[in-house]
Coordinates of C-alpha atoms and ligand atoms in Angstrom, one line a residue:
M1 CA 74.4 79.6 118.4
K2 CA 72.4 80.1 115.3
K3 CA 73.2 82.7 112.7
I4 CA 72.3 86.4 113.0
L5 CA 70.1 88.0 110.3
Q6 CA 71.7 91.4 110.8
D7 CA 74.9 89.9 109.4
L8 CA 73.3 90.2 105.9
S9 CA 73.3 93.1 103.6
F10 CA 70.0 94.1 102.1
T11 CA 70.9 92.2 98.9
E12 CA 71.9 89.1 100.8
L13 CA 68.6 89.2 102.7
E14 CA 66.7 89.6 99.4
N15 CA 68.4 86.5 98.1
L16 CA 67.6 84.6 101.3
I17 CA 63.9 85.6 101.2
S18 CA 63.6 84.7 97.5
S19 CA 65.3 81.3 98.2
F20 CA 62.4 80.7 100.6
G21 CA 60.0 81.4 97.7
E22 CA 58.7 84.5 99.3
K23 CA 57.8 87.8 97.7
P24 CA 60.5 90.5 97.5
F25 CA 58.5 93.0 99.6
R26 CA 59.0 90.6 102.6
A27 CA 62.8 91.3 102.4
K28 CA 62.2 95.0 102.6
Q29 CA 59.8 94.7 105.4
L30 CA 62.2 92.5 107.4
Y31 CA 65.1 94.7 106.7
T32 CA 63.4 97.8 107.9
G33 CA 62.2 96.1 111.0
L34 CA 65.7 94.8 111.8
M35 CA 67.2 98.3 111.2
Q36 CA 64.7 99.7 113.6
G37 CA 66.2 97.4 116.2
K38 CA 63.3 94.9 116.3
K39 CA 63.6 91.2 116.8
I40 CA 62.3 88.9 114.1
S41 CA 59.2 88.0 116.3
Q42 CA 58.3 91.7 116.5
I43 CA 58.1 92.0 112.7
N44 CA 54.7 91.3 111.2
I45 CA 55.5 88.5 108.7
P46 CA 53.6 85.3 108.0
A47 CA 54.1 82.4 110.5
P48 CA 55.6 79.9 107.9
L49 CA 58.3 82.5 106.9
R50 CA 59.0 83.2 110.6
E51 CA 59.4 79.4 111.2
K52 CA 61.8 79.0 108.3
L53 CA 63.9 81.9 109.7
F54 CA 63.9 80.6 113.2
A55 CA 65.3 77.2 112.0
E56 CA 68.5 79.0 111.1
Y57 CA 68.6 82.4 112.7
E58 CA 68.4 83.8 116.3
D59 CA 65.3 85.9 117.0
E60 CA 67.4 88.5 118.8
A61 CA 71.0 89.3 118.0
I62 CA 71.7 91.3 121.1
R63 CA 69.9 92.5 124.2
I64 CA 70.7 95.4 126.6
I65 CA 70.8 93.8 130.1
Q66 CA 72.0 96.8 132.1
T67 CA 72.2 100.6 131.5
L68 CA 74.2 102.9 133.8
T69 CA 73.7 106.6 133.5
S70 CA 76.5 109.0 134.6
S71 CA 75.9 112.4 136.2
D72 CA 77.2 113.9 132.9
G73 CA 74.5 112.0 130.9
T74 CA 76.9 109.4 129.4
E75 CA 75.3 106.0 129.3
K76 CA 77.0 102.6 129.6
Y77 CA 75.4 99.4 128.4
L78 CA 75.9 95.9 129.1
F79 CA 74.7 93.7 126.1
A80 CA 74.0 90.0 126.2
L81 CA 74.8 88.1 123.0
A82 CA 72.7 85.1 121.8
D83 CA 75.3 82.6 123.1
G84 CA 75.4 84.2 126.6
N85 CA 78.6 86.3 126.2
V86 CA 78.4 89.8 127.3
I87 CA 80.0 92.9 125.9
E88 CA 79.7 96.6 126.7
G89 CA 79.3 100.0 125.0
V90 CA 79.0 103.6 125.8
L91 CA 76.8 106.5 124.4
M92 CA 78.4 109.9 124.8
K93 CA 76.2 112.9 124.3
Y94 CA 77.6 116.1 122.6
K95 CA 76.0 119.2 121.2
Y96 CA 76.4 118.0 117.7
G97 CA 75.0 114.6 118.3
N98 CA 75.4 111.3 120.1
T99 CA 78.5 109.2 119.7
Q100 CA 78.3 105.5 120.4
C101 CA 81.4 103.5 121.4
V102 CA 80.9 99.9 120.2
S103 CA 82.9 96.6 120.8
T104 CA 84.3 94.5 118.0
Q105 CA 85.4 91.4 120.0
V106 CA 84.4 89.6 123.2
G107 CA 87.6 90.3 125.2
C108 CA 90.8 91.1 123.3
R109 CA 94.2 89.5 122.9
M110 CA 96.4 92.6 122.4
G111 CA 97.3 92.6 126.1
C112 CA 97.8 96.4 126.7
K113 CA 98.7 96.8 130.4
F114 CA 96.3 99.7 131.0
C115 CA 93.2 98.2 129.5
A116 CA 90.5 96.2 131.3
S117 CA 89.2 94.6 128.0
T118 CA 92.2 92.3 127.7
L119 CA 92.2 90.9 131.3
G120 CA 90.6 87.6 130.3
G121 CA 92.1 87.4 126.8
L122 CA 90.1 87.0 123.6
V123 CA 86.9 85.0 123.9
R124 CA 85.7 85.4 120.2
N125 CA 85.2 87.8 117.4
L126 CA 81.9 89.5 117.1
T127 CA 80.1 89.1 113.7
S128 CA 79.3 92.1 111.7
G129 CA 75.6 91.8 112.6
E130 CA 76.6 91.7 116.3
I131 CA 78.5 94.9 115.9
L132 CA 75.7 96.5 113.9
S133 CA 73.1 95.4 116.4
Q134 CA 74.7 97.3 119.2
V135 CA 74.0 100.5 117.2
L136 CA 70.5 99.4 116.3
A137 CA 69.6 98.6 119.9
V138 CA 70.9 101.9 121.3
N139 CA 69.3 103.9 118.5
A140 CA 66.0 102.2 119.3
L141 CA 66.4 102.7 122.9
H142 CA 66.6 106.5 122.4
G143 CA 63.6 106.6 120.1
G144 CA 65.7 107.0 117.0
N145 CA 64.5 105.6 113.7
L146 CA 65.9 105.4 110.1
S147 CA 65.0 108.9 109.2
K148 CA 66.0 110.6 112.4
R149 CA 68.8 108.7 114.1
A150 CA 69.5 109.0 117.8
V151 CA 73.1 107.7 117.3
T152 CA 74.9 110.0 114.8
N153 CA 78.5 109.0 115.3
I154 CA 80.3 105.8 116.0
V155 CA 83.8 105.0 117.5
L156 CA 85.2 101.5 117.3
M157 CA 86.8 101.9 120.7
G158 CA 85.0 99.4 122.9
S159 CA 86.4 96.1 123.8
G160 CA 88.5 94.4 121.1
E161 CA 90.9 95.3 118.4
P162 CA 88.9 96.1 115.2
L163 CA 91.8 95.2 112.9
D164 CA 92.1 91.8 114.6
N165 CA 88.5 91.1 113.3
Y166 CA 89.1 92.6 109.9
D167 CA 86.5 91.0 107.7
N168 CA 83.6 91.4 110.1
V169 CA 84.5 95.0 110.8
I170 CA 84.7 95.8 107.1
A171 CA 81.3 94.1 106.5
F172 CA 79.9 96.2 109.5
L173 CA 81.3 99.4 108.1
K174 CA 79.6 98.6 104.8
N175 CA 76.2 97.7 106.3
V176 CA 76.0 100.5 108.8
S177 CA 76.6 103.0 106.1
A178 CA 74.3 101.4 103.5
P179 CA 71.7 104.1 102.4
C180 CA 68.9 101.7 102.7
G181 CA 69.7 101.0 106.3
I182 CA 70.6 103.1 109.4
N183 CA 72.9 105.0 107.0
I184 CA 75.6 106.3 109.3
S185 CA 78.3 107.7 107.0
A186 CA 81.8 106.2 107.4
R187 CA 82.9 109.8 107.7
N188 CA 81.1 109.8 111.1
I189 CA 82.9 106.7 112.2
S190 CA 86.3 106.4 113.8
L191 CA 88.3 103.1 113.8
S192 CA 90.8 102.8 116.6
T193 CA 93.8 100.4 116.4
C194 CA 96.7 99.6 118.5
G195 CA 98.6 99.5 115.2
L196 CA 98.3 96.2 113.1
V197 CA 100.3 97.6 110.3
P198 CA 99.4 95.3 107.4
K199 CA 95.7 95.7 108.1
I200 CA 96.1 99.6 108.0
Y201 CA 97.3 99.2 104.5
A202 CA 94.4 96.9 103.7
L203 CA 91.9 99.3 105.2
A204 CA 93.3 102.1 103.1
D205 CA 92.7 100.1 100.0
E206 CA 89.1 99.5 100.9
Q207 CA 88.3 103.1 100.1
I208 CA 85.9 103.4 103.0
P209 CA 86.2 107.0 104.3
V210 CA 86.5 106.0 108.0
N211 CA 88.6 108.1 110.4
L212 CA 91.7 106.2 111.3
T213 CA 92.8 106.5 115.0
I214 CA 96.0 105.0 116.3
S215 CA 96.6 104.2 120.0
L216 CA 100.2 105.4 120.3
H217 CA 100.7 106.2 124.0
Q218 CA 104.5 106.4 123.7
T219 CA 107.3 108.0 121.7
T220 CA 109.8 105.2 121.5
D221 CA 109.4 101.5 120.6
E222 CA 111.0 100.4 123.9
G223 CA 108.7 102.6 125.9
R224 CA 105.7 101.5 124.0
A225 CA 106.6 97.8 124.4
R226 CA 106.4 98.3 128.2
T227 CA 102.6 98.7 128.1
M228 CA 101.7 97.5 124.6
P229 CA 103.0 94.0 123.5
I230 CA 102.0 94.8 119.9
A231 CA 105.0 97.2 119.9
K232 CA 107.3 94.3 119.7
K233 CA 105.8 93.3 116.4
Y234 CA 105.4 96.7 114.6
T235 CA 107.6 99.8 115.1
I236 CA 106.3 103.3 115.4
S237 CA 108.1 104.2 112.2
E238 CA 106.2 101.4 110.4
I239 CA 102.9 102.7 111.9
L240 CA 103.7 106.2 110.7
K241 CA 104.5 105.0 107.2
A242 CA 101.2 103.1 107.1
C243 CA 99.4 106.3 108.3
E244 CA 100.9 108.3 105.5
Y245 CA 99.7 105.6 103.0
Y246 CA 96.2 106.0 104.5
F247 CA 96.4 109.7 104.1
E248 CA 97.5 109.4 100.4
K249 CA 94.7 106.9 99.6
T250 CA 91.8 108.5 101.5
G251 CA 92.8 112.2 101.9
R252 CA 91.8 111.9 105.5
R253 CA 93.8 113.2 108.4
Y254 CA 94.6 110.6 111.0
I255 CA 94.5 110.8 114.7
F256 CA 96.7 109.5 117.6
E257 CA 95.3 108.6 120.9
Y258 CA 97.6 109.2 123.8
S259 CA 96.5 108.1 127.2
L260 CA 98.4 110.0 129.9
I261 CA 100.0 107.6 132.5
S262 CA 101.9 109.0 135.4
G263 CA 105.7 108.4 135.3
E264 CA 105.3 106.6 132.0
N265 CA 104.7 108.9 129.0
C266 CA 103.9 112.5 130.0
D267 CA 107.1 114.3 130.9
E268 CA 108.8 117.0 128.9
E269 CA 110.9 114.5 127.0
H270 CA 107.8 112.7 125.8
A271 CA 106.3 116.0 124.6
E272 CA 109.5 116.6 122.7
G273 CA 109.5 113.1 121.3
L274 CA 105.9 113.5 120.1
I275 CA 106.7 116.8 118.4
K276 CA 109.7 115.2 116.7
L277 CA 107.6 112.3 115.5
L278 CA 104.5 114.1 114.3
K279 CA 105.3 117.7 113.5
G280 CA 104.2 118.6 110.0
K281 CA 102.1 115.4 109.5
P282 CA 98.4 115.6 108.6
C283 CA 97.4 114.4 112.1
H284 CA 95.8 115.3 115.3
V285 CA 96.7 114.1 118.9
N286 CA 93.9 113.3 121.3
L287 CA 95.1 113.3 124.9
I288 CA 93.1 111.5 127.5
R289 CA 93.9 111.0 131.1
L290 CA 94.2 107.4 132.0
N291 CA 91.1 105.9 133.4
E292 CA 92.4 104.0 136.3
V293 CA 91.5 100.3 136.3
K294 CA 91.5 98.7 139.6
E295 CA 93.1 95.4 138.3
R296 CA 96.0 97.5 137.0
D297 CA 98.5 99.5 139.0
L298 CA 99.0 102.4 136.5
K299 CA 98.1 105.9 137.7
T300 CA 96.8 108.9 135.9
I301 CA 98.0 112.5 136.2
T302 CA 96.1 115.6 137.4
E303 CA 94.1 117.7 135.0
K304 CA 96.5 120.5 135.6
E305 CA 99.5 118.3 134.5
A306 CA 97.5 117.2 131.5
Y307 CA 96.9 120.7 130.3
R308 CA 100.6 121.5 130.8
F309 CA 101.5 118.6 128.6
L310 CA 98.9 119.8 126.0
G311 CA 100.5 123.2 126.1
L312 CA 103.9 121.8 125.3
L313 CA 102.5 119.9 122.3
E314 CA 100.8 123.0 121.0
K315 CA 103.8 125.2 121.5
G316 CA 105.7 122.6 119.4
G317 CA 103.3 123.1 116.5
L318 CA 101.1 120.0 117.0
S319 CA 97.3 120.0 116.6
A320 CA 96.2 118.4 119.9
T321 CA 93.2 118.3 122.3
L322 CA 92.7 117.1 125.9
R323 CA 89.5 115.0 125.9
R324 CA 87.1 115.9 128.6
Q325 CA 86.8 112.9 130.9
I326 CA 83.3 111.7 130.9
G327 CA 81.5 108.8 132.5
V328 CA 84.2 108.3 135.1
D329 CA 81.6 107.5 137.8
I330 CA 80.2 104.6 135.8
G331 CA 83.5 102.9 134.8
G332 CA 83.9 104.6 131.4
A333 CA 87.0 102.8 130.5
C334 CA 87.2 100.0 128.0
G335 CA 86.1 96.6 129.5
Q336 CA 85.5 97.8 133.1
L337 CA 81.8 97.0 133.2
R338 CA 82.2 93.6 131.6
A339 CA 85.1 92.8 133.9
S340 CA 83.0 93.6 137.0
Y341 CA 80.0 91.7 135.6
L342 CA 82.1 88.6 135.1
K343 CA 83.5 88.8 138.5
N344 CA 80.1 88.9 140.1
E345 CA 78.8 86.0 138.1
Ligands
SAH1 N1 91.9 98.1 120.3 C1 91.7 99.4 119.8 C2 90.4 100.0 120.3 C3 89.9 99.8 121.7 S1 90.6 100.8 123.0 C4 92.9 100.2 120.2 O1 93.8 99.8 120.8 O2 92.9 101.4 119.7 C5 90.1 102.4 122.7 C6 91.2 103.4 123.2 O3 91.1 103.4 124.7 C7 92.6 103.0 122.9 O4 93.3 104.2 122.6 C8 93.1 102.4 124.2 O5 94.5 102.4 124.2 C9 92.4 103.3 125.2 N2 92.3 102.8 126.5 C10 92.1 101.5 127.0 N3 92.0 101.4 128.3 C11 92.2 102.7 128.7 C12 92.2 103.3 130.1 N4 92.1 102.5 131.2 N5 92.4 104.6 130.2 C13 92.6 105.4 129.1 N6 92.6 104.9 127.8 C14 92.4 103.6 127.7

């Protein structure tokens, strides 16, 4: 595979264009076209420059090859990368704007037992430009441009573990929030991690005001290790310490994701455990009913049971919400679409 032009910041693109002996305005023209979701061949530049670029760079970083639309308006996409790998993403429509869920890796090596993304292990990291191009493609699909964006918020909750692809994810965060580009503020971006503790500290030190989200899903290390292998490496108490450091450094409240799995993590004792762990901390708990994955035998709970669990947390003084389940009819959960695509191939 050749390189991807969207990996470059505007300054890096300017340097590349000037190394070709071209005038600076060509860099601006190319950059604007790319940020509008165009391929190189759709941007009106002189043929010799185009040929020089094609010698090293892919014409198109990413292509939407399938779109599924849920009855609730949620859209799910299958993207093809230049090397033929596929990844998936989701666009969720809310009153305040559209939130896109993007992937950071092809597959994942974290091995969480409830997740479809990890079924085939990690294939490779996405480059920063491949992560950015998911946003550019969906923004363009919905008629967005650089002054009026169709994608307003981003969650790094697609396939992959963002902190396992640290450098590329940091470059993505910088490029997607660059004022001269699509300019989505880091404040409108949530990074979700299963808890790679040293990388949480590193992220705090970057001083990028991204929302930190931790996939907790359990109240004890033993319980957590049953479904999340990473729990054998980092304890909940180490994660909480890293979160505190994140808060000190950024002033930003952190969020815990808690997927409700029947018989695993949503009895009264678990509510008590969560309250004990989190009470008084500058955090919020996002409950979500497990999206059942057919390759996995874990089951979800009823909506009524989920609200009961939420009530227990609230009574215990935690800030918590139960996320509305959307896109269930189109395989909304992490990795489901790609898994079924690969099976049919
Ligand atoms: N690797 C990162 C981000 C990707 S997963 C992380 O672990 O946070 C995004 C969120 O969806 C995580 O909280 C993950 O645990 C959760 N998740 C994955 N599969 C799920 C499923 N089938 N049902 C409910 N939540 C799921």
